[in-house]
Every structure is written in C-alpha cells, then in structure tokens.
Amino acid sequence: MKALTFGLSLIRHGETQYNKEGLLQGQAIDSPLSDIGLQQAEAAGCYLKDVAFSNVFVSDMLRAQQTAETIMKHNRSCSGVQMVCDSLLKEKSFGIAEGQRVQDVREMAKAAGQSFPDFTPPKGETQEQVKERVKEFLEKTLQQIGAEHWRDRGEDESSFSAQSETSPVEGQADDGVRGVPVHALVVTHGAYMCVAVRFFVEELHCSLPPGSDKAHMFALSPNTGLCRFLLTMRKEDDRFKLSGIRCVFVHRGGGHVKK
C-alpha cells in the first residue's frame, strides 16, 4: 500500500527571563528570549543547519517565533520555506498562576493532591484541553503535508518501514531523517511538548527508542530541547490518516550535545 513517511521535530523555545527566574509564562505573558535564550537559539540553528526541513510550524508567541527565525536563518534548506504561525501551538494557559513562581504552583498542586503537570490552576487550561489542541494541530498537519507532498513523495509502505526501523541513532543532527524528504520543524513550548509526547505514546502507541523509560519520555524538555518522531500516513477517501509513529529521540538539548 502506498504511504508517506515524514519527520516531525519538536523544539522548545530558548530561555526567557521568566524561565531564568523560575516564573510561569503561559499565554498571557509574551516575553522575548533572554540573552542566553538568543544564544541557545543560535546554537540550535548551528546544530540543525544541515538538516533539511520541508515545513516549519511555529507557536504564535514571541519566544517561539524568535527561536524559529534564528534556526531558519542558519538552515540551508529554509530559504524557500515559509514559517507558519499557529495558535494551536501556543503554551498551556496556567490561568491565575501566570507570572507566579513555578515552585509556588507545585505546592498548590501538592495541596490539591495532584502532580504539577496535571494540575490546573483556576482559569487555566486542563491537560485534556491542551491535548485537543495537539490533536487538532496533528490532524491539520497531516492534511497539509499530504496535500503538498503525497503526489511526489508517496511510496510503497514496506520500503519506508524497513528504512525507519534500521535508521541508526548516532547522536547526529539528522538522526532518523537521513533520506526522508519530508520533514516538519515545530517550534513550541515546554508544557505543550509534554502533553504532545504523552499523547503520542499513550494514545497513538508510538514506538519508543531502545532503553527509554516513560519517566524520561514525559519529562520537561530543556530550553531548545529537541524531540523527533517519524510518522507514516496513508490516503483513505481523499483524507490522510496516520498509520504509524515512531520516536527517534526525546529531549536532546543542553547546547545540543550528542547524547
């Protein structure tokens, strides 16, 4: 059966002053990158400069857009690629807790008998509401990539599965996407990425890298931390549907060292 496999690389924005001070930003606080955040974005851009991207999707918040612009500036393949800003990729809303210390909100969660990632401050988004945004973005992305690339890139599914299963992870910037002609970069936020990865693993039954554990998979990615997945789609009744997903690596960061 004909199929199309494409890479999906999620990257968290660089550091802001709020990150540095341990404060929640969420959606109401649209802060720019700090000096360190700008350096992180430059480092990410240098790390990814030779990785080919066919599509770039970005949260409509300033810190994500600055990160994406810096990465694209360094990237050899992005000169003809348009950055698409999408509000579906914005950070989780933390309601009345935005601007407060992360530690204070952790204590609020503990007092409510919940863990911090699952806790919803008053007027904030629930994990389920964020997951709905993730699902809507994924569906929109499948249809867009299918419409743009299916005719030229769709191939026999068996050839892709054999390639993806044997693709080595060597600590290189193009791990998992060597020879994969369609590759989307998604620049978003930490809490959003946590929800996305959990959804991929728990509900889409994403296959995990060898030796990985869920505690690490579901952890918060560092600023400019990178997670990469390979998705395979089929065409059914003029719609594109996900038929498989595999995680190549998660949370590669810390200056994008090889690990």
Coordinates of C-alpha atoms in Angstrom, one line a residue:
M1 CA 0.0 0.0 0.0
K2 CA 1.2 3.5 -0.8
A3 CA 2.3 5.6 2.1
L4 CA 4.2 8.7 3.0
T5 CA 6.6 8.9 6.0
F6 CA 7.8 12.2 7.3
G7 CA 9.9 13.5 10.1
L8 CA 8.4 15.7 12.9
S9 CA 10.9 17.6 15.0
L10 CA 9.5 19.4 18.1
I11 CA 11.8 22.0 19.7
R12 CA 11.1 24.1 22.7
H13 CA 11.9 27.9 22.5
G14 CA 15.0 29.3 24.0
E15 CA 15.3 30.7 27.6
T16 CA 13.4 33.8 28.6
Q17 CA 13.9 35.9 31.7
Y18 CA 10.8 34.3 33.2
N19 CA 12.4 30.8 32.6
K20 CA 15.6 32.0 34.3
E21 CA 13.7 33.3 37.3
G22 CA 11.5 30.2 37.6
L23 CA 8.3 32.0 36.8
L24 CA 5.4 30.7 34.7
Q25 CA 4.6 32.5 31.4
G26 CA 1.8 30.5 29.9
Q27 CA -0.2 32.5 27.3
A28 CA -0.7 35.9 29.0
I29 CA 3.0 36.8 29.2
D30 CA 4.5 37.1 25.8
S31 CA 8.1 37.6 26.8
P32 CA 11.1 37.7 24.4
L33 CA 14.2 35.5 24.6
S34 CA 16.9 36.4 27.1
D35 CA 20.5 36.9 26.1
I36 CA 21.1 33.3 27.0
G37 CA 17.9 32.3 25.1
L38 CA 19.2 34.0 22.0
Q39 CA 22.5 32.1 22.3
Q40 CA 20.6 28.9 22.7
A41 CA 18.6 29.6 19.5
E42 CA 21.8 30.4 17.7
A43 CA 23.3 27.1 18.9
A44 CA 20.2 25.2 17.9
G45 CA 20.4 26.8 14.5
C46 CA 24.0 25.8 14.0
Y47 CA 23.3 22.3 15.2
L48 CA 20.4 21.9 12.7
K49 CA 21.9 23.9 9.8
D50 CA 22.4 20.9 7.5
V51 CA 19.1 19.1 8.4
A52 CA 16.5 19.5 5.6
F53 CA 13.1 20.9 6.6
S54 CA 10.2 21.0 4.1
N55 CA 7.8 22.7 6.5
V56 CA 8.1 25.0 9.6
F57 CA 5.3 25.4 12.1
V58 CA 5.6 27.8 15.0
S59 CA 3.6 29.0 18.0
D60 CA 2.3 32.5 17.6
M61 CA 4.1 33.6 20.8
L62 CA 7.2 35.8 20.5
R63 CA 9.7 33.5 22.3
A64 CA 8.9 30.7 19.8
Q65 CA 9.0 32.9 16.8
Q66 CA 12.4 34.4 17.7
T67 CA 13.7 30.8 18.2
A68 CA 12.3 29.7 14.8
E69 CA 13.6 32.7 12.9
T70 CA 17.1 32.1 14.3
I71 CA 17.0 28.4 13.4
M72 CA 15.8 29.2 9.9
K73 CA 18.4 31.9 9.4
H74 CA 21.2 29.2 9.8
N75 CA 19.4 26.4 7.9
R76 CA 20.5 25.6 4.4
S77 CA 17.1 24.2 3.4
C78 CA 14.9 27.0 4.7
S79 CA 15.5 29.8 2.2
G80 CA 12.3 28.8 0.3
V81 CA 10.3 27.6 3.3
Q82 CA 7.6 29.8 4.8
M83 CA 7.2 29.9 8.6
V84 CA 3.6 29.2 9.5
C85 CA 2.5 30.6 12.9
D86 CA -0.3 28.7 14.5
S87 CA -2.1 29.5 17.8
L88 CA -2.7 25.7 18.3
L89 CA 1.0 25.5 19.2
K90 CA 0.9 28.2 22.0
E91 CA 1.8 27.3 25.5
K92 CA -0.6 25.9 28.0
S93 CA -2.6 28.5 29.9
F94 CA -1.8 28.5 33.6
G95 CA -4.7 30.9 34.4
I96 CA -4.2 32.9 37.6
A97 CA -0.8 31.3 38.2
E98 CA 0.9 33.0 35.2
G99 CA 3.7 35.3 36.5
Q100 CA 4.0 33.3 39.7
R101 CA 6.9 31.1 40.8
V102 CA 6.8 27.5 39.4
Q103 CA 7.6 26.3 42.9
D104 CA 4.5 28.0 44.3
V105 CA 2.3 26.3 41.8
R106 CA 4.0 22.9 42.5
E107 CA 3.0 23.5 46.1
M108 CA -0.6 24.4 45.1
A109 CA -0.7 21.1 43.1
K110 CA 0.6 19.2 46.1
A111 CA -2.0 20.7 48.4
A112 CA -4.7 19.7 45.9
G113 CA -3.3 16.1 45.8
Q114 CA -2.1 16.4 42.2
S115 CA 1.2 16.4 40.4
F116 CA 2.3 19.7 38.9
P117 CA 2.0 18.8 35.2
D118 CA -1.6 17.6 35.7
F119 CA -2.7 20.4 38.0
T120 CA -5.0 23.1 36.5
P121 CA -4.9 26.5 38.3
P122 CA -8.1 28.4 38.3
K123 CA -8.9 29.8 34.8
G124 CA -6.1 27.7 33.3
E125 CA -6.3 25.0 30.6
T126 CA -6.7 21.4 31.6
Q127 CA -4.3 18.7 30.2
E128 CA -7.3 17.5 28.2
Q129 CA -7.8 20.9 26.6
V130 CA -4.2 21.1 25.6
K131 CA -4.3 17.6 24.2
E132 CA -7.3 18.7 22.0
R133 CA -5.1 21.4 20.5
V134 CA -2.3 18.8 19.9
K135 CA -4.8 16.5 18.2
E136 CA -6.2 19.4 16.0
F137 CA -2.7 20.5 15.1
L138 CA -1.6 17.0 14.1
E139 CA -4.7 16.5 12.0
K140 CA -4.2 19.8 10.2
T141 CA -0.5 19.0 9.6
L142 CA -1.3 15.5 8.2
Q143 CA -3.7 17.1 5.7
Q144 CA -1.3 19.9 4.7
I145 CA 1.7 17.7 4.3
G146 CA -0.4 15.1 2.4
A147 CA -1.7 17.7 0.1
E148 CA 1.7 19.2 -0.5
H149 CA 3.9 16.1 -0.8
W150 CA 1.8 13.0 -1.4
R151 CA 1.9 13.1 -5.2
D152 CA 5.7 13.4 -5.4
R153 CA 6.8 11.5 -2.2
G154 CA 4.3 8.7 -1.6
E155 CA 5.9 5.3 -1.9
D156 CA 5.4 1.7 -1.0
E157 CA 4.9 1.5 2.8
S158 CA 7.2 -1.5 3.2
S159 CA 10.2 0.4 1.9
F160 CA 9.6 3.1 4.4
S161 CA 9.1 0.8 7.4
A162 CA 12.3 -1.1 6.6
Q163 CA 14.2 2.2 6.3
S164 CA 12.8 3.7 9.5
E165 CA 13.4 0.5 11.6
T166 CA 17.1 0.3 10.5
S167 CA 17.8 4.1 10.7
P168 CA 20.6 4.4 13.3
V169 CA 20.6 6.9 16.1
E170 CA 24.2 8.1 16.3
G171 CA 23.9 11.4 18.1
Q172 CA 23.8 13.3 14.8
A173 CA 21.5 16.2 14.0
D174 CA 19.9 14.3 11.2
D175 CA 19.2 11.1 13.1
G176 CA 16.1 9.3 11.8
V177 CA 15.6 11.7 8.9
R178 CA 18.5 10.8 6.6
G179 CA 16.9 10.2 3.2
V180 CA 13.5 11.2 4.5
P181 CA 12.5 14.0 2.0
V182 CA 9.6 15.5 4.1
H183 CA 10.4 16.9 7.5
A184 CA 8.5 19.4 9.6
L185 CA 10.1 21.6 12.2
V186 CA 7.7 22.6 15.0
V187 CA 8.8 25.3 17.5
T188 CA 6.6 25.4 20.6
H189 CA 6.7 25.3 24.4
G190 CA 7.6 23.0 27.3
A191 CA 4.2 22.1 28.8
Y192 CA 2.7 21.8 25.3
M193 CA 5.5 19.3 24.3
C194 CA 4.9 17.3 27.5
V195 CA 1.3 16.8 26.5
A196 CA 2.1 16.1 22.9
V197 CA 4.7 13.4 23.7
R198 CA 2.4 11.7 26.3
F199 CA -0.4 11.7 23.6
F200 CA 1.8 10.2 21.0
V201 CA 3.0 7.4 23.4
E202 CA -0.2 6.6 25.3
E203 CA -2.9 7.1 22.7
L204 CA -1.1 6.8 19.3
H205 CA 1.0 3.9 20.6
C206 CA 4.2 5.5 19.4
S207 CA 7.2 3.0 19.5
L208 CA 9.9 4.2 21.8
P209 CA 13.7 4.3 21.4
P210 CA 15.6 1.3 22.8
G211 CA 16.2 1.6 26.5
S212 CA 13.9 4.6 27.0
D213 CA 11.6 4.9 30.0
K214 CA 8.3 6.8 30.4
A215 CA 9.6 9.0 33.2
H216 CA 12.2 10.4 30.8
M217 CA 9.8 10.5 27.9
F218 CA 7.3 12.6 29.8
A219 CA 9.8 14.9 31.4
L220 CA 10.0 18.6 30.6
S221 CA 12.3 19.4 27.7
P222 CA 15.1 21.9 28.4
N223 CA 15.0 25.2 26.5
T224 CA 15.8 24.4 22.8
G225 CA 15.4 20.7 23.7
L226 CA 14.6 18.6 20.6
C227 CA 12.2 15.6 20.2
R228 CA 12.0 13.8 16.9
F229 CA 9.4 11.4 15.5
L230 CA 8.8 9.6 12.3
L231 CA 5.1 9.5 11.2
T232 CA 3.6 7.4 8.4
M233 CA 0.3 8.3 6.7
R234 CA -2.0 6.6 4.2
K235 CA -4.6 8.1 2.0
E236 CA -8.2 7.0 2.5
D237 CA -11.2 8.6 0.8
D238 CA -9.4 11.8 0.0
R239 CA -8.2 12.2 3.6
F240 CA -4.8 11.4 5.0
K241 CA -4.7 9.2 8.1
L242 CA -1.9 8.4 10.5
S243 CA -0.9 4.7 10.2
G244 CA 2.2 4.6 12.4
I245 CA 4.5 6.7 14.6
R246 CA 8.0 6.1 16.0
C247 CA 10.1 8.2 18.4
V248 CA 13.7 8.6 17.3
F249 CA 14.8 10.5 20.4
V250 CA 13.5 13.0 23.0
H251 CA 14.8 16.0 24.9
R252 CA 18.1 16.3 23.1
G253 CA 19.5 19.6 24.4
G254 CA 21.9 21.2 26.7
G255 CA 23.5 23.1 23.8
H256 CA 22.5 20.2 21.6
V257 CA 25.3 17.9 22.7
K258 CA 25.4 14.5 21.1
K259 CA 23.6 12.2 23.5

